[in-house]
Structures are given as C-alpha cells and as structure tokens.
Amino acid sequence: MSDPLLRELDHYVVLEPAGADQILTAAETVAWLEAHLAALAQVPHDLADLAGGRDRAERLLETACELELEPGRAIQWFAVRIDPPGAHPGTG
C-alpha cells in the first residue's frame, strides 16, 4: 500500500470462498490473516524470513490483497474507508 491515504484506513472488507463478505478493523484483519497463515502447510516464500505469525500477517496486509490457500482457492482483503477523508468522529 504505497498511497499514504491507504495507510490511514483502519477497516478492510475480507472475502472468503465459502463465507460472506465481512468488514473488519485493521487489528481484526491482521488476526484473520494470521489464522489463515497458521493453517498453511508452507507460508509464502516472501514471508518465510519473518519470525512470527503476527509479523507475517502485518507484512501481508501491507503488501498484498490476496493469499492462495490452495490451488484455485484464495482469500482476499481490500482497504475501505468508513468515514469520508478528513472527517473526524464527533465533528460536524
């Protein structure tokens, strides 16, 4: 995510092949990715140098929007803006 505006986003829509779309917070999305990574027999090679599941999930969230669980079956996530840019809760 090279766009600085995207780094400010704190919600993601997550898509699973057998599940309904969900909107999760950034922390929930990291946990969701961490769980999927833990279930893989082998983590993607670009994440293998990272020590923990949380670090891998955070890197994946920052650098990709899809993880193949098995051939032909993947999960996806996309940053979404809940509030308009520049809007702050509690301000008119």
XYZ file of N, CA and C in Angstrom:
276
model
N 0.839 -1.170 0.000
C 0.000 0.000 0.000
C 0.885 1.235 0.000
N 1.221 1.728 -1.132
C 2.120 2.853 -1.186
C 1.419 4.199 -1.000
N 0.128 4.280 -1.218
C -0.617 5.531 -1.064
C -0.759 5.865 0.413
N -0.297 7.056 0.847
C -0.383 7.410 2.269
C -1.813 7.410 2.790
N -2.794 7.732 1.955
C -4.187 7.705 2.396
C -4.613 6.298 2.789
N -4.115 5.307 2.083
C -4.483 3.933 2.414
C -3.939 3.522 3.770
N -2.781 4.054 4.150
C -2.213 3.710 5.446
C -3.052 4.240 6.594
N -3.871 5.251 6.317
C -4.732 5.821 7.346
C -6.004 5.002 7.545
N -6.285 4.094 6.622
C -7.515 3.324 6.709
C -7.414 2.298 7.824
N -8.509 2.097 8.498
C -8.482 1.132 9.580
C -9.578 0.087 9.473
N -10.128 -0.077 8.271
C -11.121 -1.117 8.029
C -10.828 -1.808 6.703
N -11.184 -3.077 6.658
C -10.969 -3.884 5.459
C -12.202 -4.735 5.215
N -12.524 -4.924 3.945
C -13.529 -5.914 3.601
C -12.743 -7.179 3.284
N -13.155 -8.290 3.887
C -12.463 -9.561 3.685
C -13.409 -10.524 2.984
N -12.849 -11.269 2.045
C -13.630 -12.183 1.220
C -13.068 -13.592 1.348
N -13.936 -14.522 1.665
C -13.541 -15.921 1.753
C -14.368 -16.715 0.758
N -13.786 -17.754 0.154
C -14.510 -18.517 -0.861
C -15.840 -19.088 -0.355
N -15.883 -19.540 0.872
C -17.094 -20.202 1.368
C -17.828 -19.355 2.408
N -17.486 -18.090 2.515
C -18.102 -17.264 3.551
C -18.647 -15.974 2.989
N -19.376 -15.274 3.820
C -19.920 -13.981 3.440
C -18.847 -12.910 3.590
N -18.963 -11.846 2.822
C -18.061 -10.715 2.965
C -18.221 -10.132 4.366
N -17.113 -9.679 4.936
C -17.135 -9.065 6.259
C -16.336 -7.773 6.228
N -16.705 -6.824 7.064
C -15.888 -5.637 7.264
C -15.267 -5.767 8.647
N -13.923 -5.733 8.664
C -13.171 -5.906 9.899
C -12.289 -4.689 10.145
N -11.947 -4.455 11.395
C -10.963 -3.430 11.716
C -9.595 -3.928 11.256
N -8.618 -3.047 11.248
C -7.265 -3.447 10.866
C -6.733 -4.537 11.794
N -6.959 -4.393 13.093
C -6.489 -5.403 14.057
C -7.180 -6.747 13.821
N -8.475 -6.715 13.551
C -9.210 -7.957 13.272
C -8.733 -8.584 11.966
N -8.388 -7.751 10.990
C -7.897 -8.271 9.712
C -6.551 -8.941 9.885
N -5.681 -8.363 10.696
C -4.383 -8.985 10.977
C -4.603 -10.342 11.641
N -5.496 -10.422 12.608
C -5.780 -11.696 13.279
C -6.367 -12.708 12.299
N -7.242 -12.253 11.411
C -7.848 -13.107 10.383
C -6.769 -13.672 9.462
N -5.855 -12.812 9.017
C -4.759 -13.267 8.170
C -3.819 -14.203 8.918
N -3.543 -13.874 10.165
C -2.662 -14.716 10.984
C -3.229 -16.130 11.099
N -4.531 -16.244 11.300
C -5.167 -17.563 11.404
C -5.056 -18.334 10.087
N -5.255 -17.656 8.979
C -5.141 -18.326 7.676
C -3.699 -18.736 7.392
N -2.754 -17.883 7.737
C -1.345 -18.236 7.541
C -0.948 -19.436 8.398
N -1.452 -19.503 9.616
C -1.122 -20.617 10.514
C -1.650 -21.942 9.985
N -2.714 -21.892 9.202
C -3.310 -23.122 8.669
C -2.601 -23.627 7.415
N -1.704 -22.819 6.845
C -0.995 -23.239 5.632
C 0.115 -24.233 5.964
N 0.304 -25.192 5.089
C 1.407 -26.142 5.259
C 2.750 -25.439 5.096
N 2.792 -24.440 4.211
C 4.019 -23.673 3.986
C 3.633 -22.230 3.717
N 4.267 -21.302 4.437
C 3.966 -19.883 4.221
C 4.617 -19.422 2.919
N 4.074 -18.388 2.298
C 4.704 -17.860 1.080
C 6.167 -17.495 1.328
N 6.995 -17.707 0.313
C 8.444 -17.509 0.484
C 8.814 -16.095 0.890
N 8.032 -15.087 0.467
C 8.371 -13.712 0.824
C 8.043 -13.378 2.276
N 7.358 -14.289 2.980
C 7.057 -14.087 4.394
C 7.871 -15.002 5.307
N 8.541 -15.976 4.713
C 9.240 -17.004 5.487
C 10.358 -16.444 6.368
N 10.940 -15.303 5.982
C 12.042 -14.744 6.775
C 11.564 -14.030 8.038
N 10.265 -13.843 8.185
C 9.716 -13.187 9.375
C 9.458 -14.218 10.460
N 9.745 -13.853 11.687
C 9.718 -14.813 12.784
C 8.319 -15.261 13.197
N 7.412 -14.322 13.374
C 6.122 -14.692 13.949
C 4.956 -14.538 13.005
N 3.865 -15.155 13.392
C 2.648 -15.096 12.596
C 2.091 -13.693 12.470
N 2.175 -12.926 13.556
C 1.657 -11.554 13.507
C 2.473 -10.699 12.542
N 3.801 -10.829 12.593
C 4.658 -10.078 11.671
C 4.347 -10.453 10.224
N 4.149 -11.731 9.975
C 3.815 -12.186 8.625
C 2.475 -11.626 8.170
N 1.489 -11.646 9.058
C 0.161 -11.141 8.718
C 0.203 -9.636 8.436
N 0.948 -8.898 9.240
C 1.064 -7.455 9.030
C 1.752 -7.145 7.705
N 2.816 -7.873 7.397
C 3.513 -7.674 6.112
C 2.576 -7.979 4.956
N 1.835 -9.068 5.067
C 0.901 -9.449 4.015
C -0.169 -8.372 3.831
N -0.684 -7.851 4.924
C -1.701 -6.802 4.856
C -1.164 -5.562 4.145
N 0.103 -5.235 4.377
C 0.714 -4.043 3.795
C 1.125 -4.212 2.339
N 1.329 -5.451 1.895
C 1.931 -5.652 0.576
C 1.081 -6.410 -0.425
N -0.042 -6.946 -0.012
C -0.834 -7.770 -0.924
C -2.321 -7.594 -0.644
N -3.136 -8.244 -1.441
C -4.582 -8.231 -1.196
C -5.187 -9.612 -1.454
N -4.326 -10.626 -1.597
C -4.822 -11.980 -1.839
C -3.817 -12.991 -1.303
N -4.331 -14.088 -0.779
C -3.499 -15.196 -0.318
C -4.116 -16.479 -0.831
N -3.342 -17.221 -1.606
C -3.829 -18.502 -2.107
C -3.677 -19.546 -1.009
N -4.804 -20.143 -0.627
C -4.805 -21.164 0.414
C -4.445 -22.523 -0.162
N -4.898 -22.748 -1.377
C -4.591 -23.958 -2.142
C -4.896 -23.621 -3.585
N -4.429 -24.400 -4.525
C -4.680 -24.058 -5.930
C -6.181 -23.840 -6.204
N -6.485 -22.659 -6.728
C -7.865 -22.338 -7.075
C -8.716 -21.825 -5.925
N -8.150 -21.695 -4.732
C -8.901 -21.232 -3.550
C -8.077 -20.171 -2.822
N -8.617 -18.948 -2.813
C -7.879 -17.834 -2.225
C -8.803 -16.962 -1.382
N -8.193 -16.251 -0.452
C -8.899 -15.229 0.308
C -8.399 -13.873 -0.194
N -9.234 -12.847 -0.030
C -8.864 -11.505 -0.459
C -9.275 -10.501 0.603
N -8.609 -9.347 0.613
C -8.952 -8.263 1.520
C -8.645 -6.947 0.828
N -9.476 -5.958 1.114
C -9.330 -4.649 0.495
C -9.612 -3.574 1.525
N -8.767 -2.560 1.557
C -8.973 -1.438 2.459
C -10.223 -0.677 2.034
N -11.016 -0.284 3.018
C -12.214 0.509 2.753
C -12.239 1.694 3.705
N -12.828 2.768 3.237
C -12.961 3.965 4.064
C -14.383 3.991 4.608
N -14.500 4.026 5.919
C -15.802 4.097 6.568
C -16.259 5.552 6.650
N -15.337 6.463 7.016
C -15.633 7.893 7.102
C -15.033 8.593 5.891
N -15.632 9.683 5.435
C -15.030 10.440 4.326
C -13.648 10.965 4.712
N -12.757 11.185 3.724
C -11.420 11.706 4.044
C -11.504 13.000 4.827
N -10.688 13.122 5.845
C -10.632 14.333 6.651
C -11.722 14.427 7.711
N -12.688 13.520 7.681
C -13.761 13.563 8.679
C -13.260 12.960 9.977
N -13.651 13.528 11.066
C -13.278 13.001 12.365
C -14.559 12.782 13.161
N -14.677 11.652 13.826
C -15.869 11.406 14.631
C -16.100 12.538 15.630
N -17.323 12.931 15.733
C -17.686 13.952 16.694
C -17.570 15.371 16.165
N -17.095 15.514 14.910
C -17.041 16.853 14.338
C -18.099 16.973 13.271
N -18.835 18.040 13.284
C -19.976 18.291 12.453
C -19.813 18.120 11.048
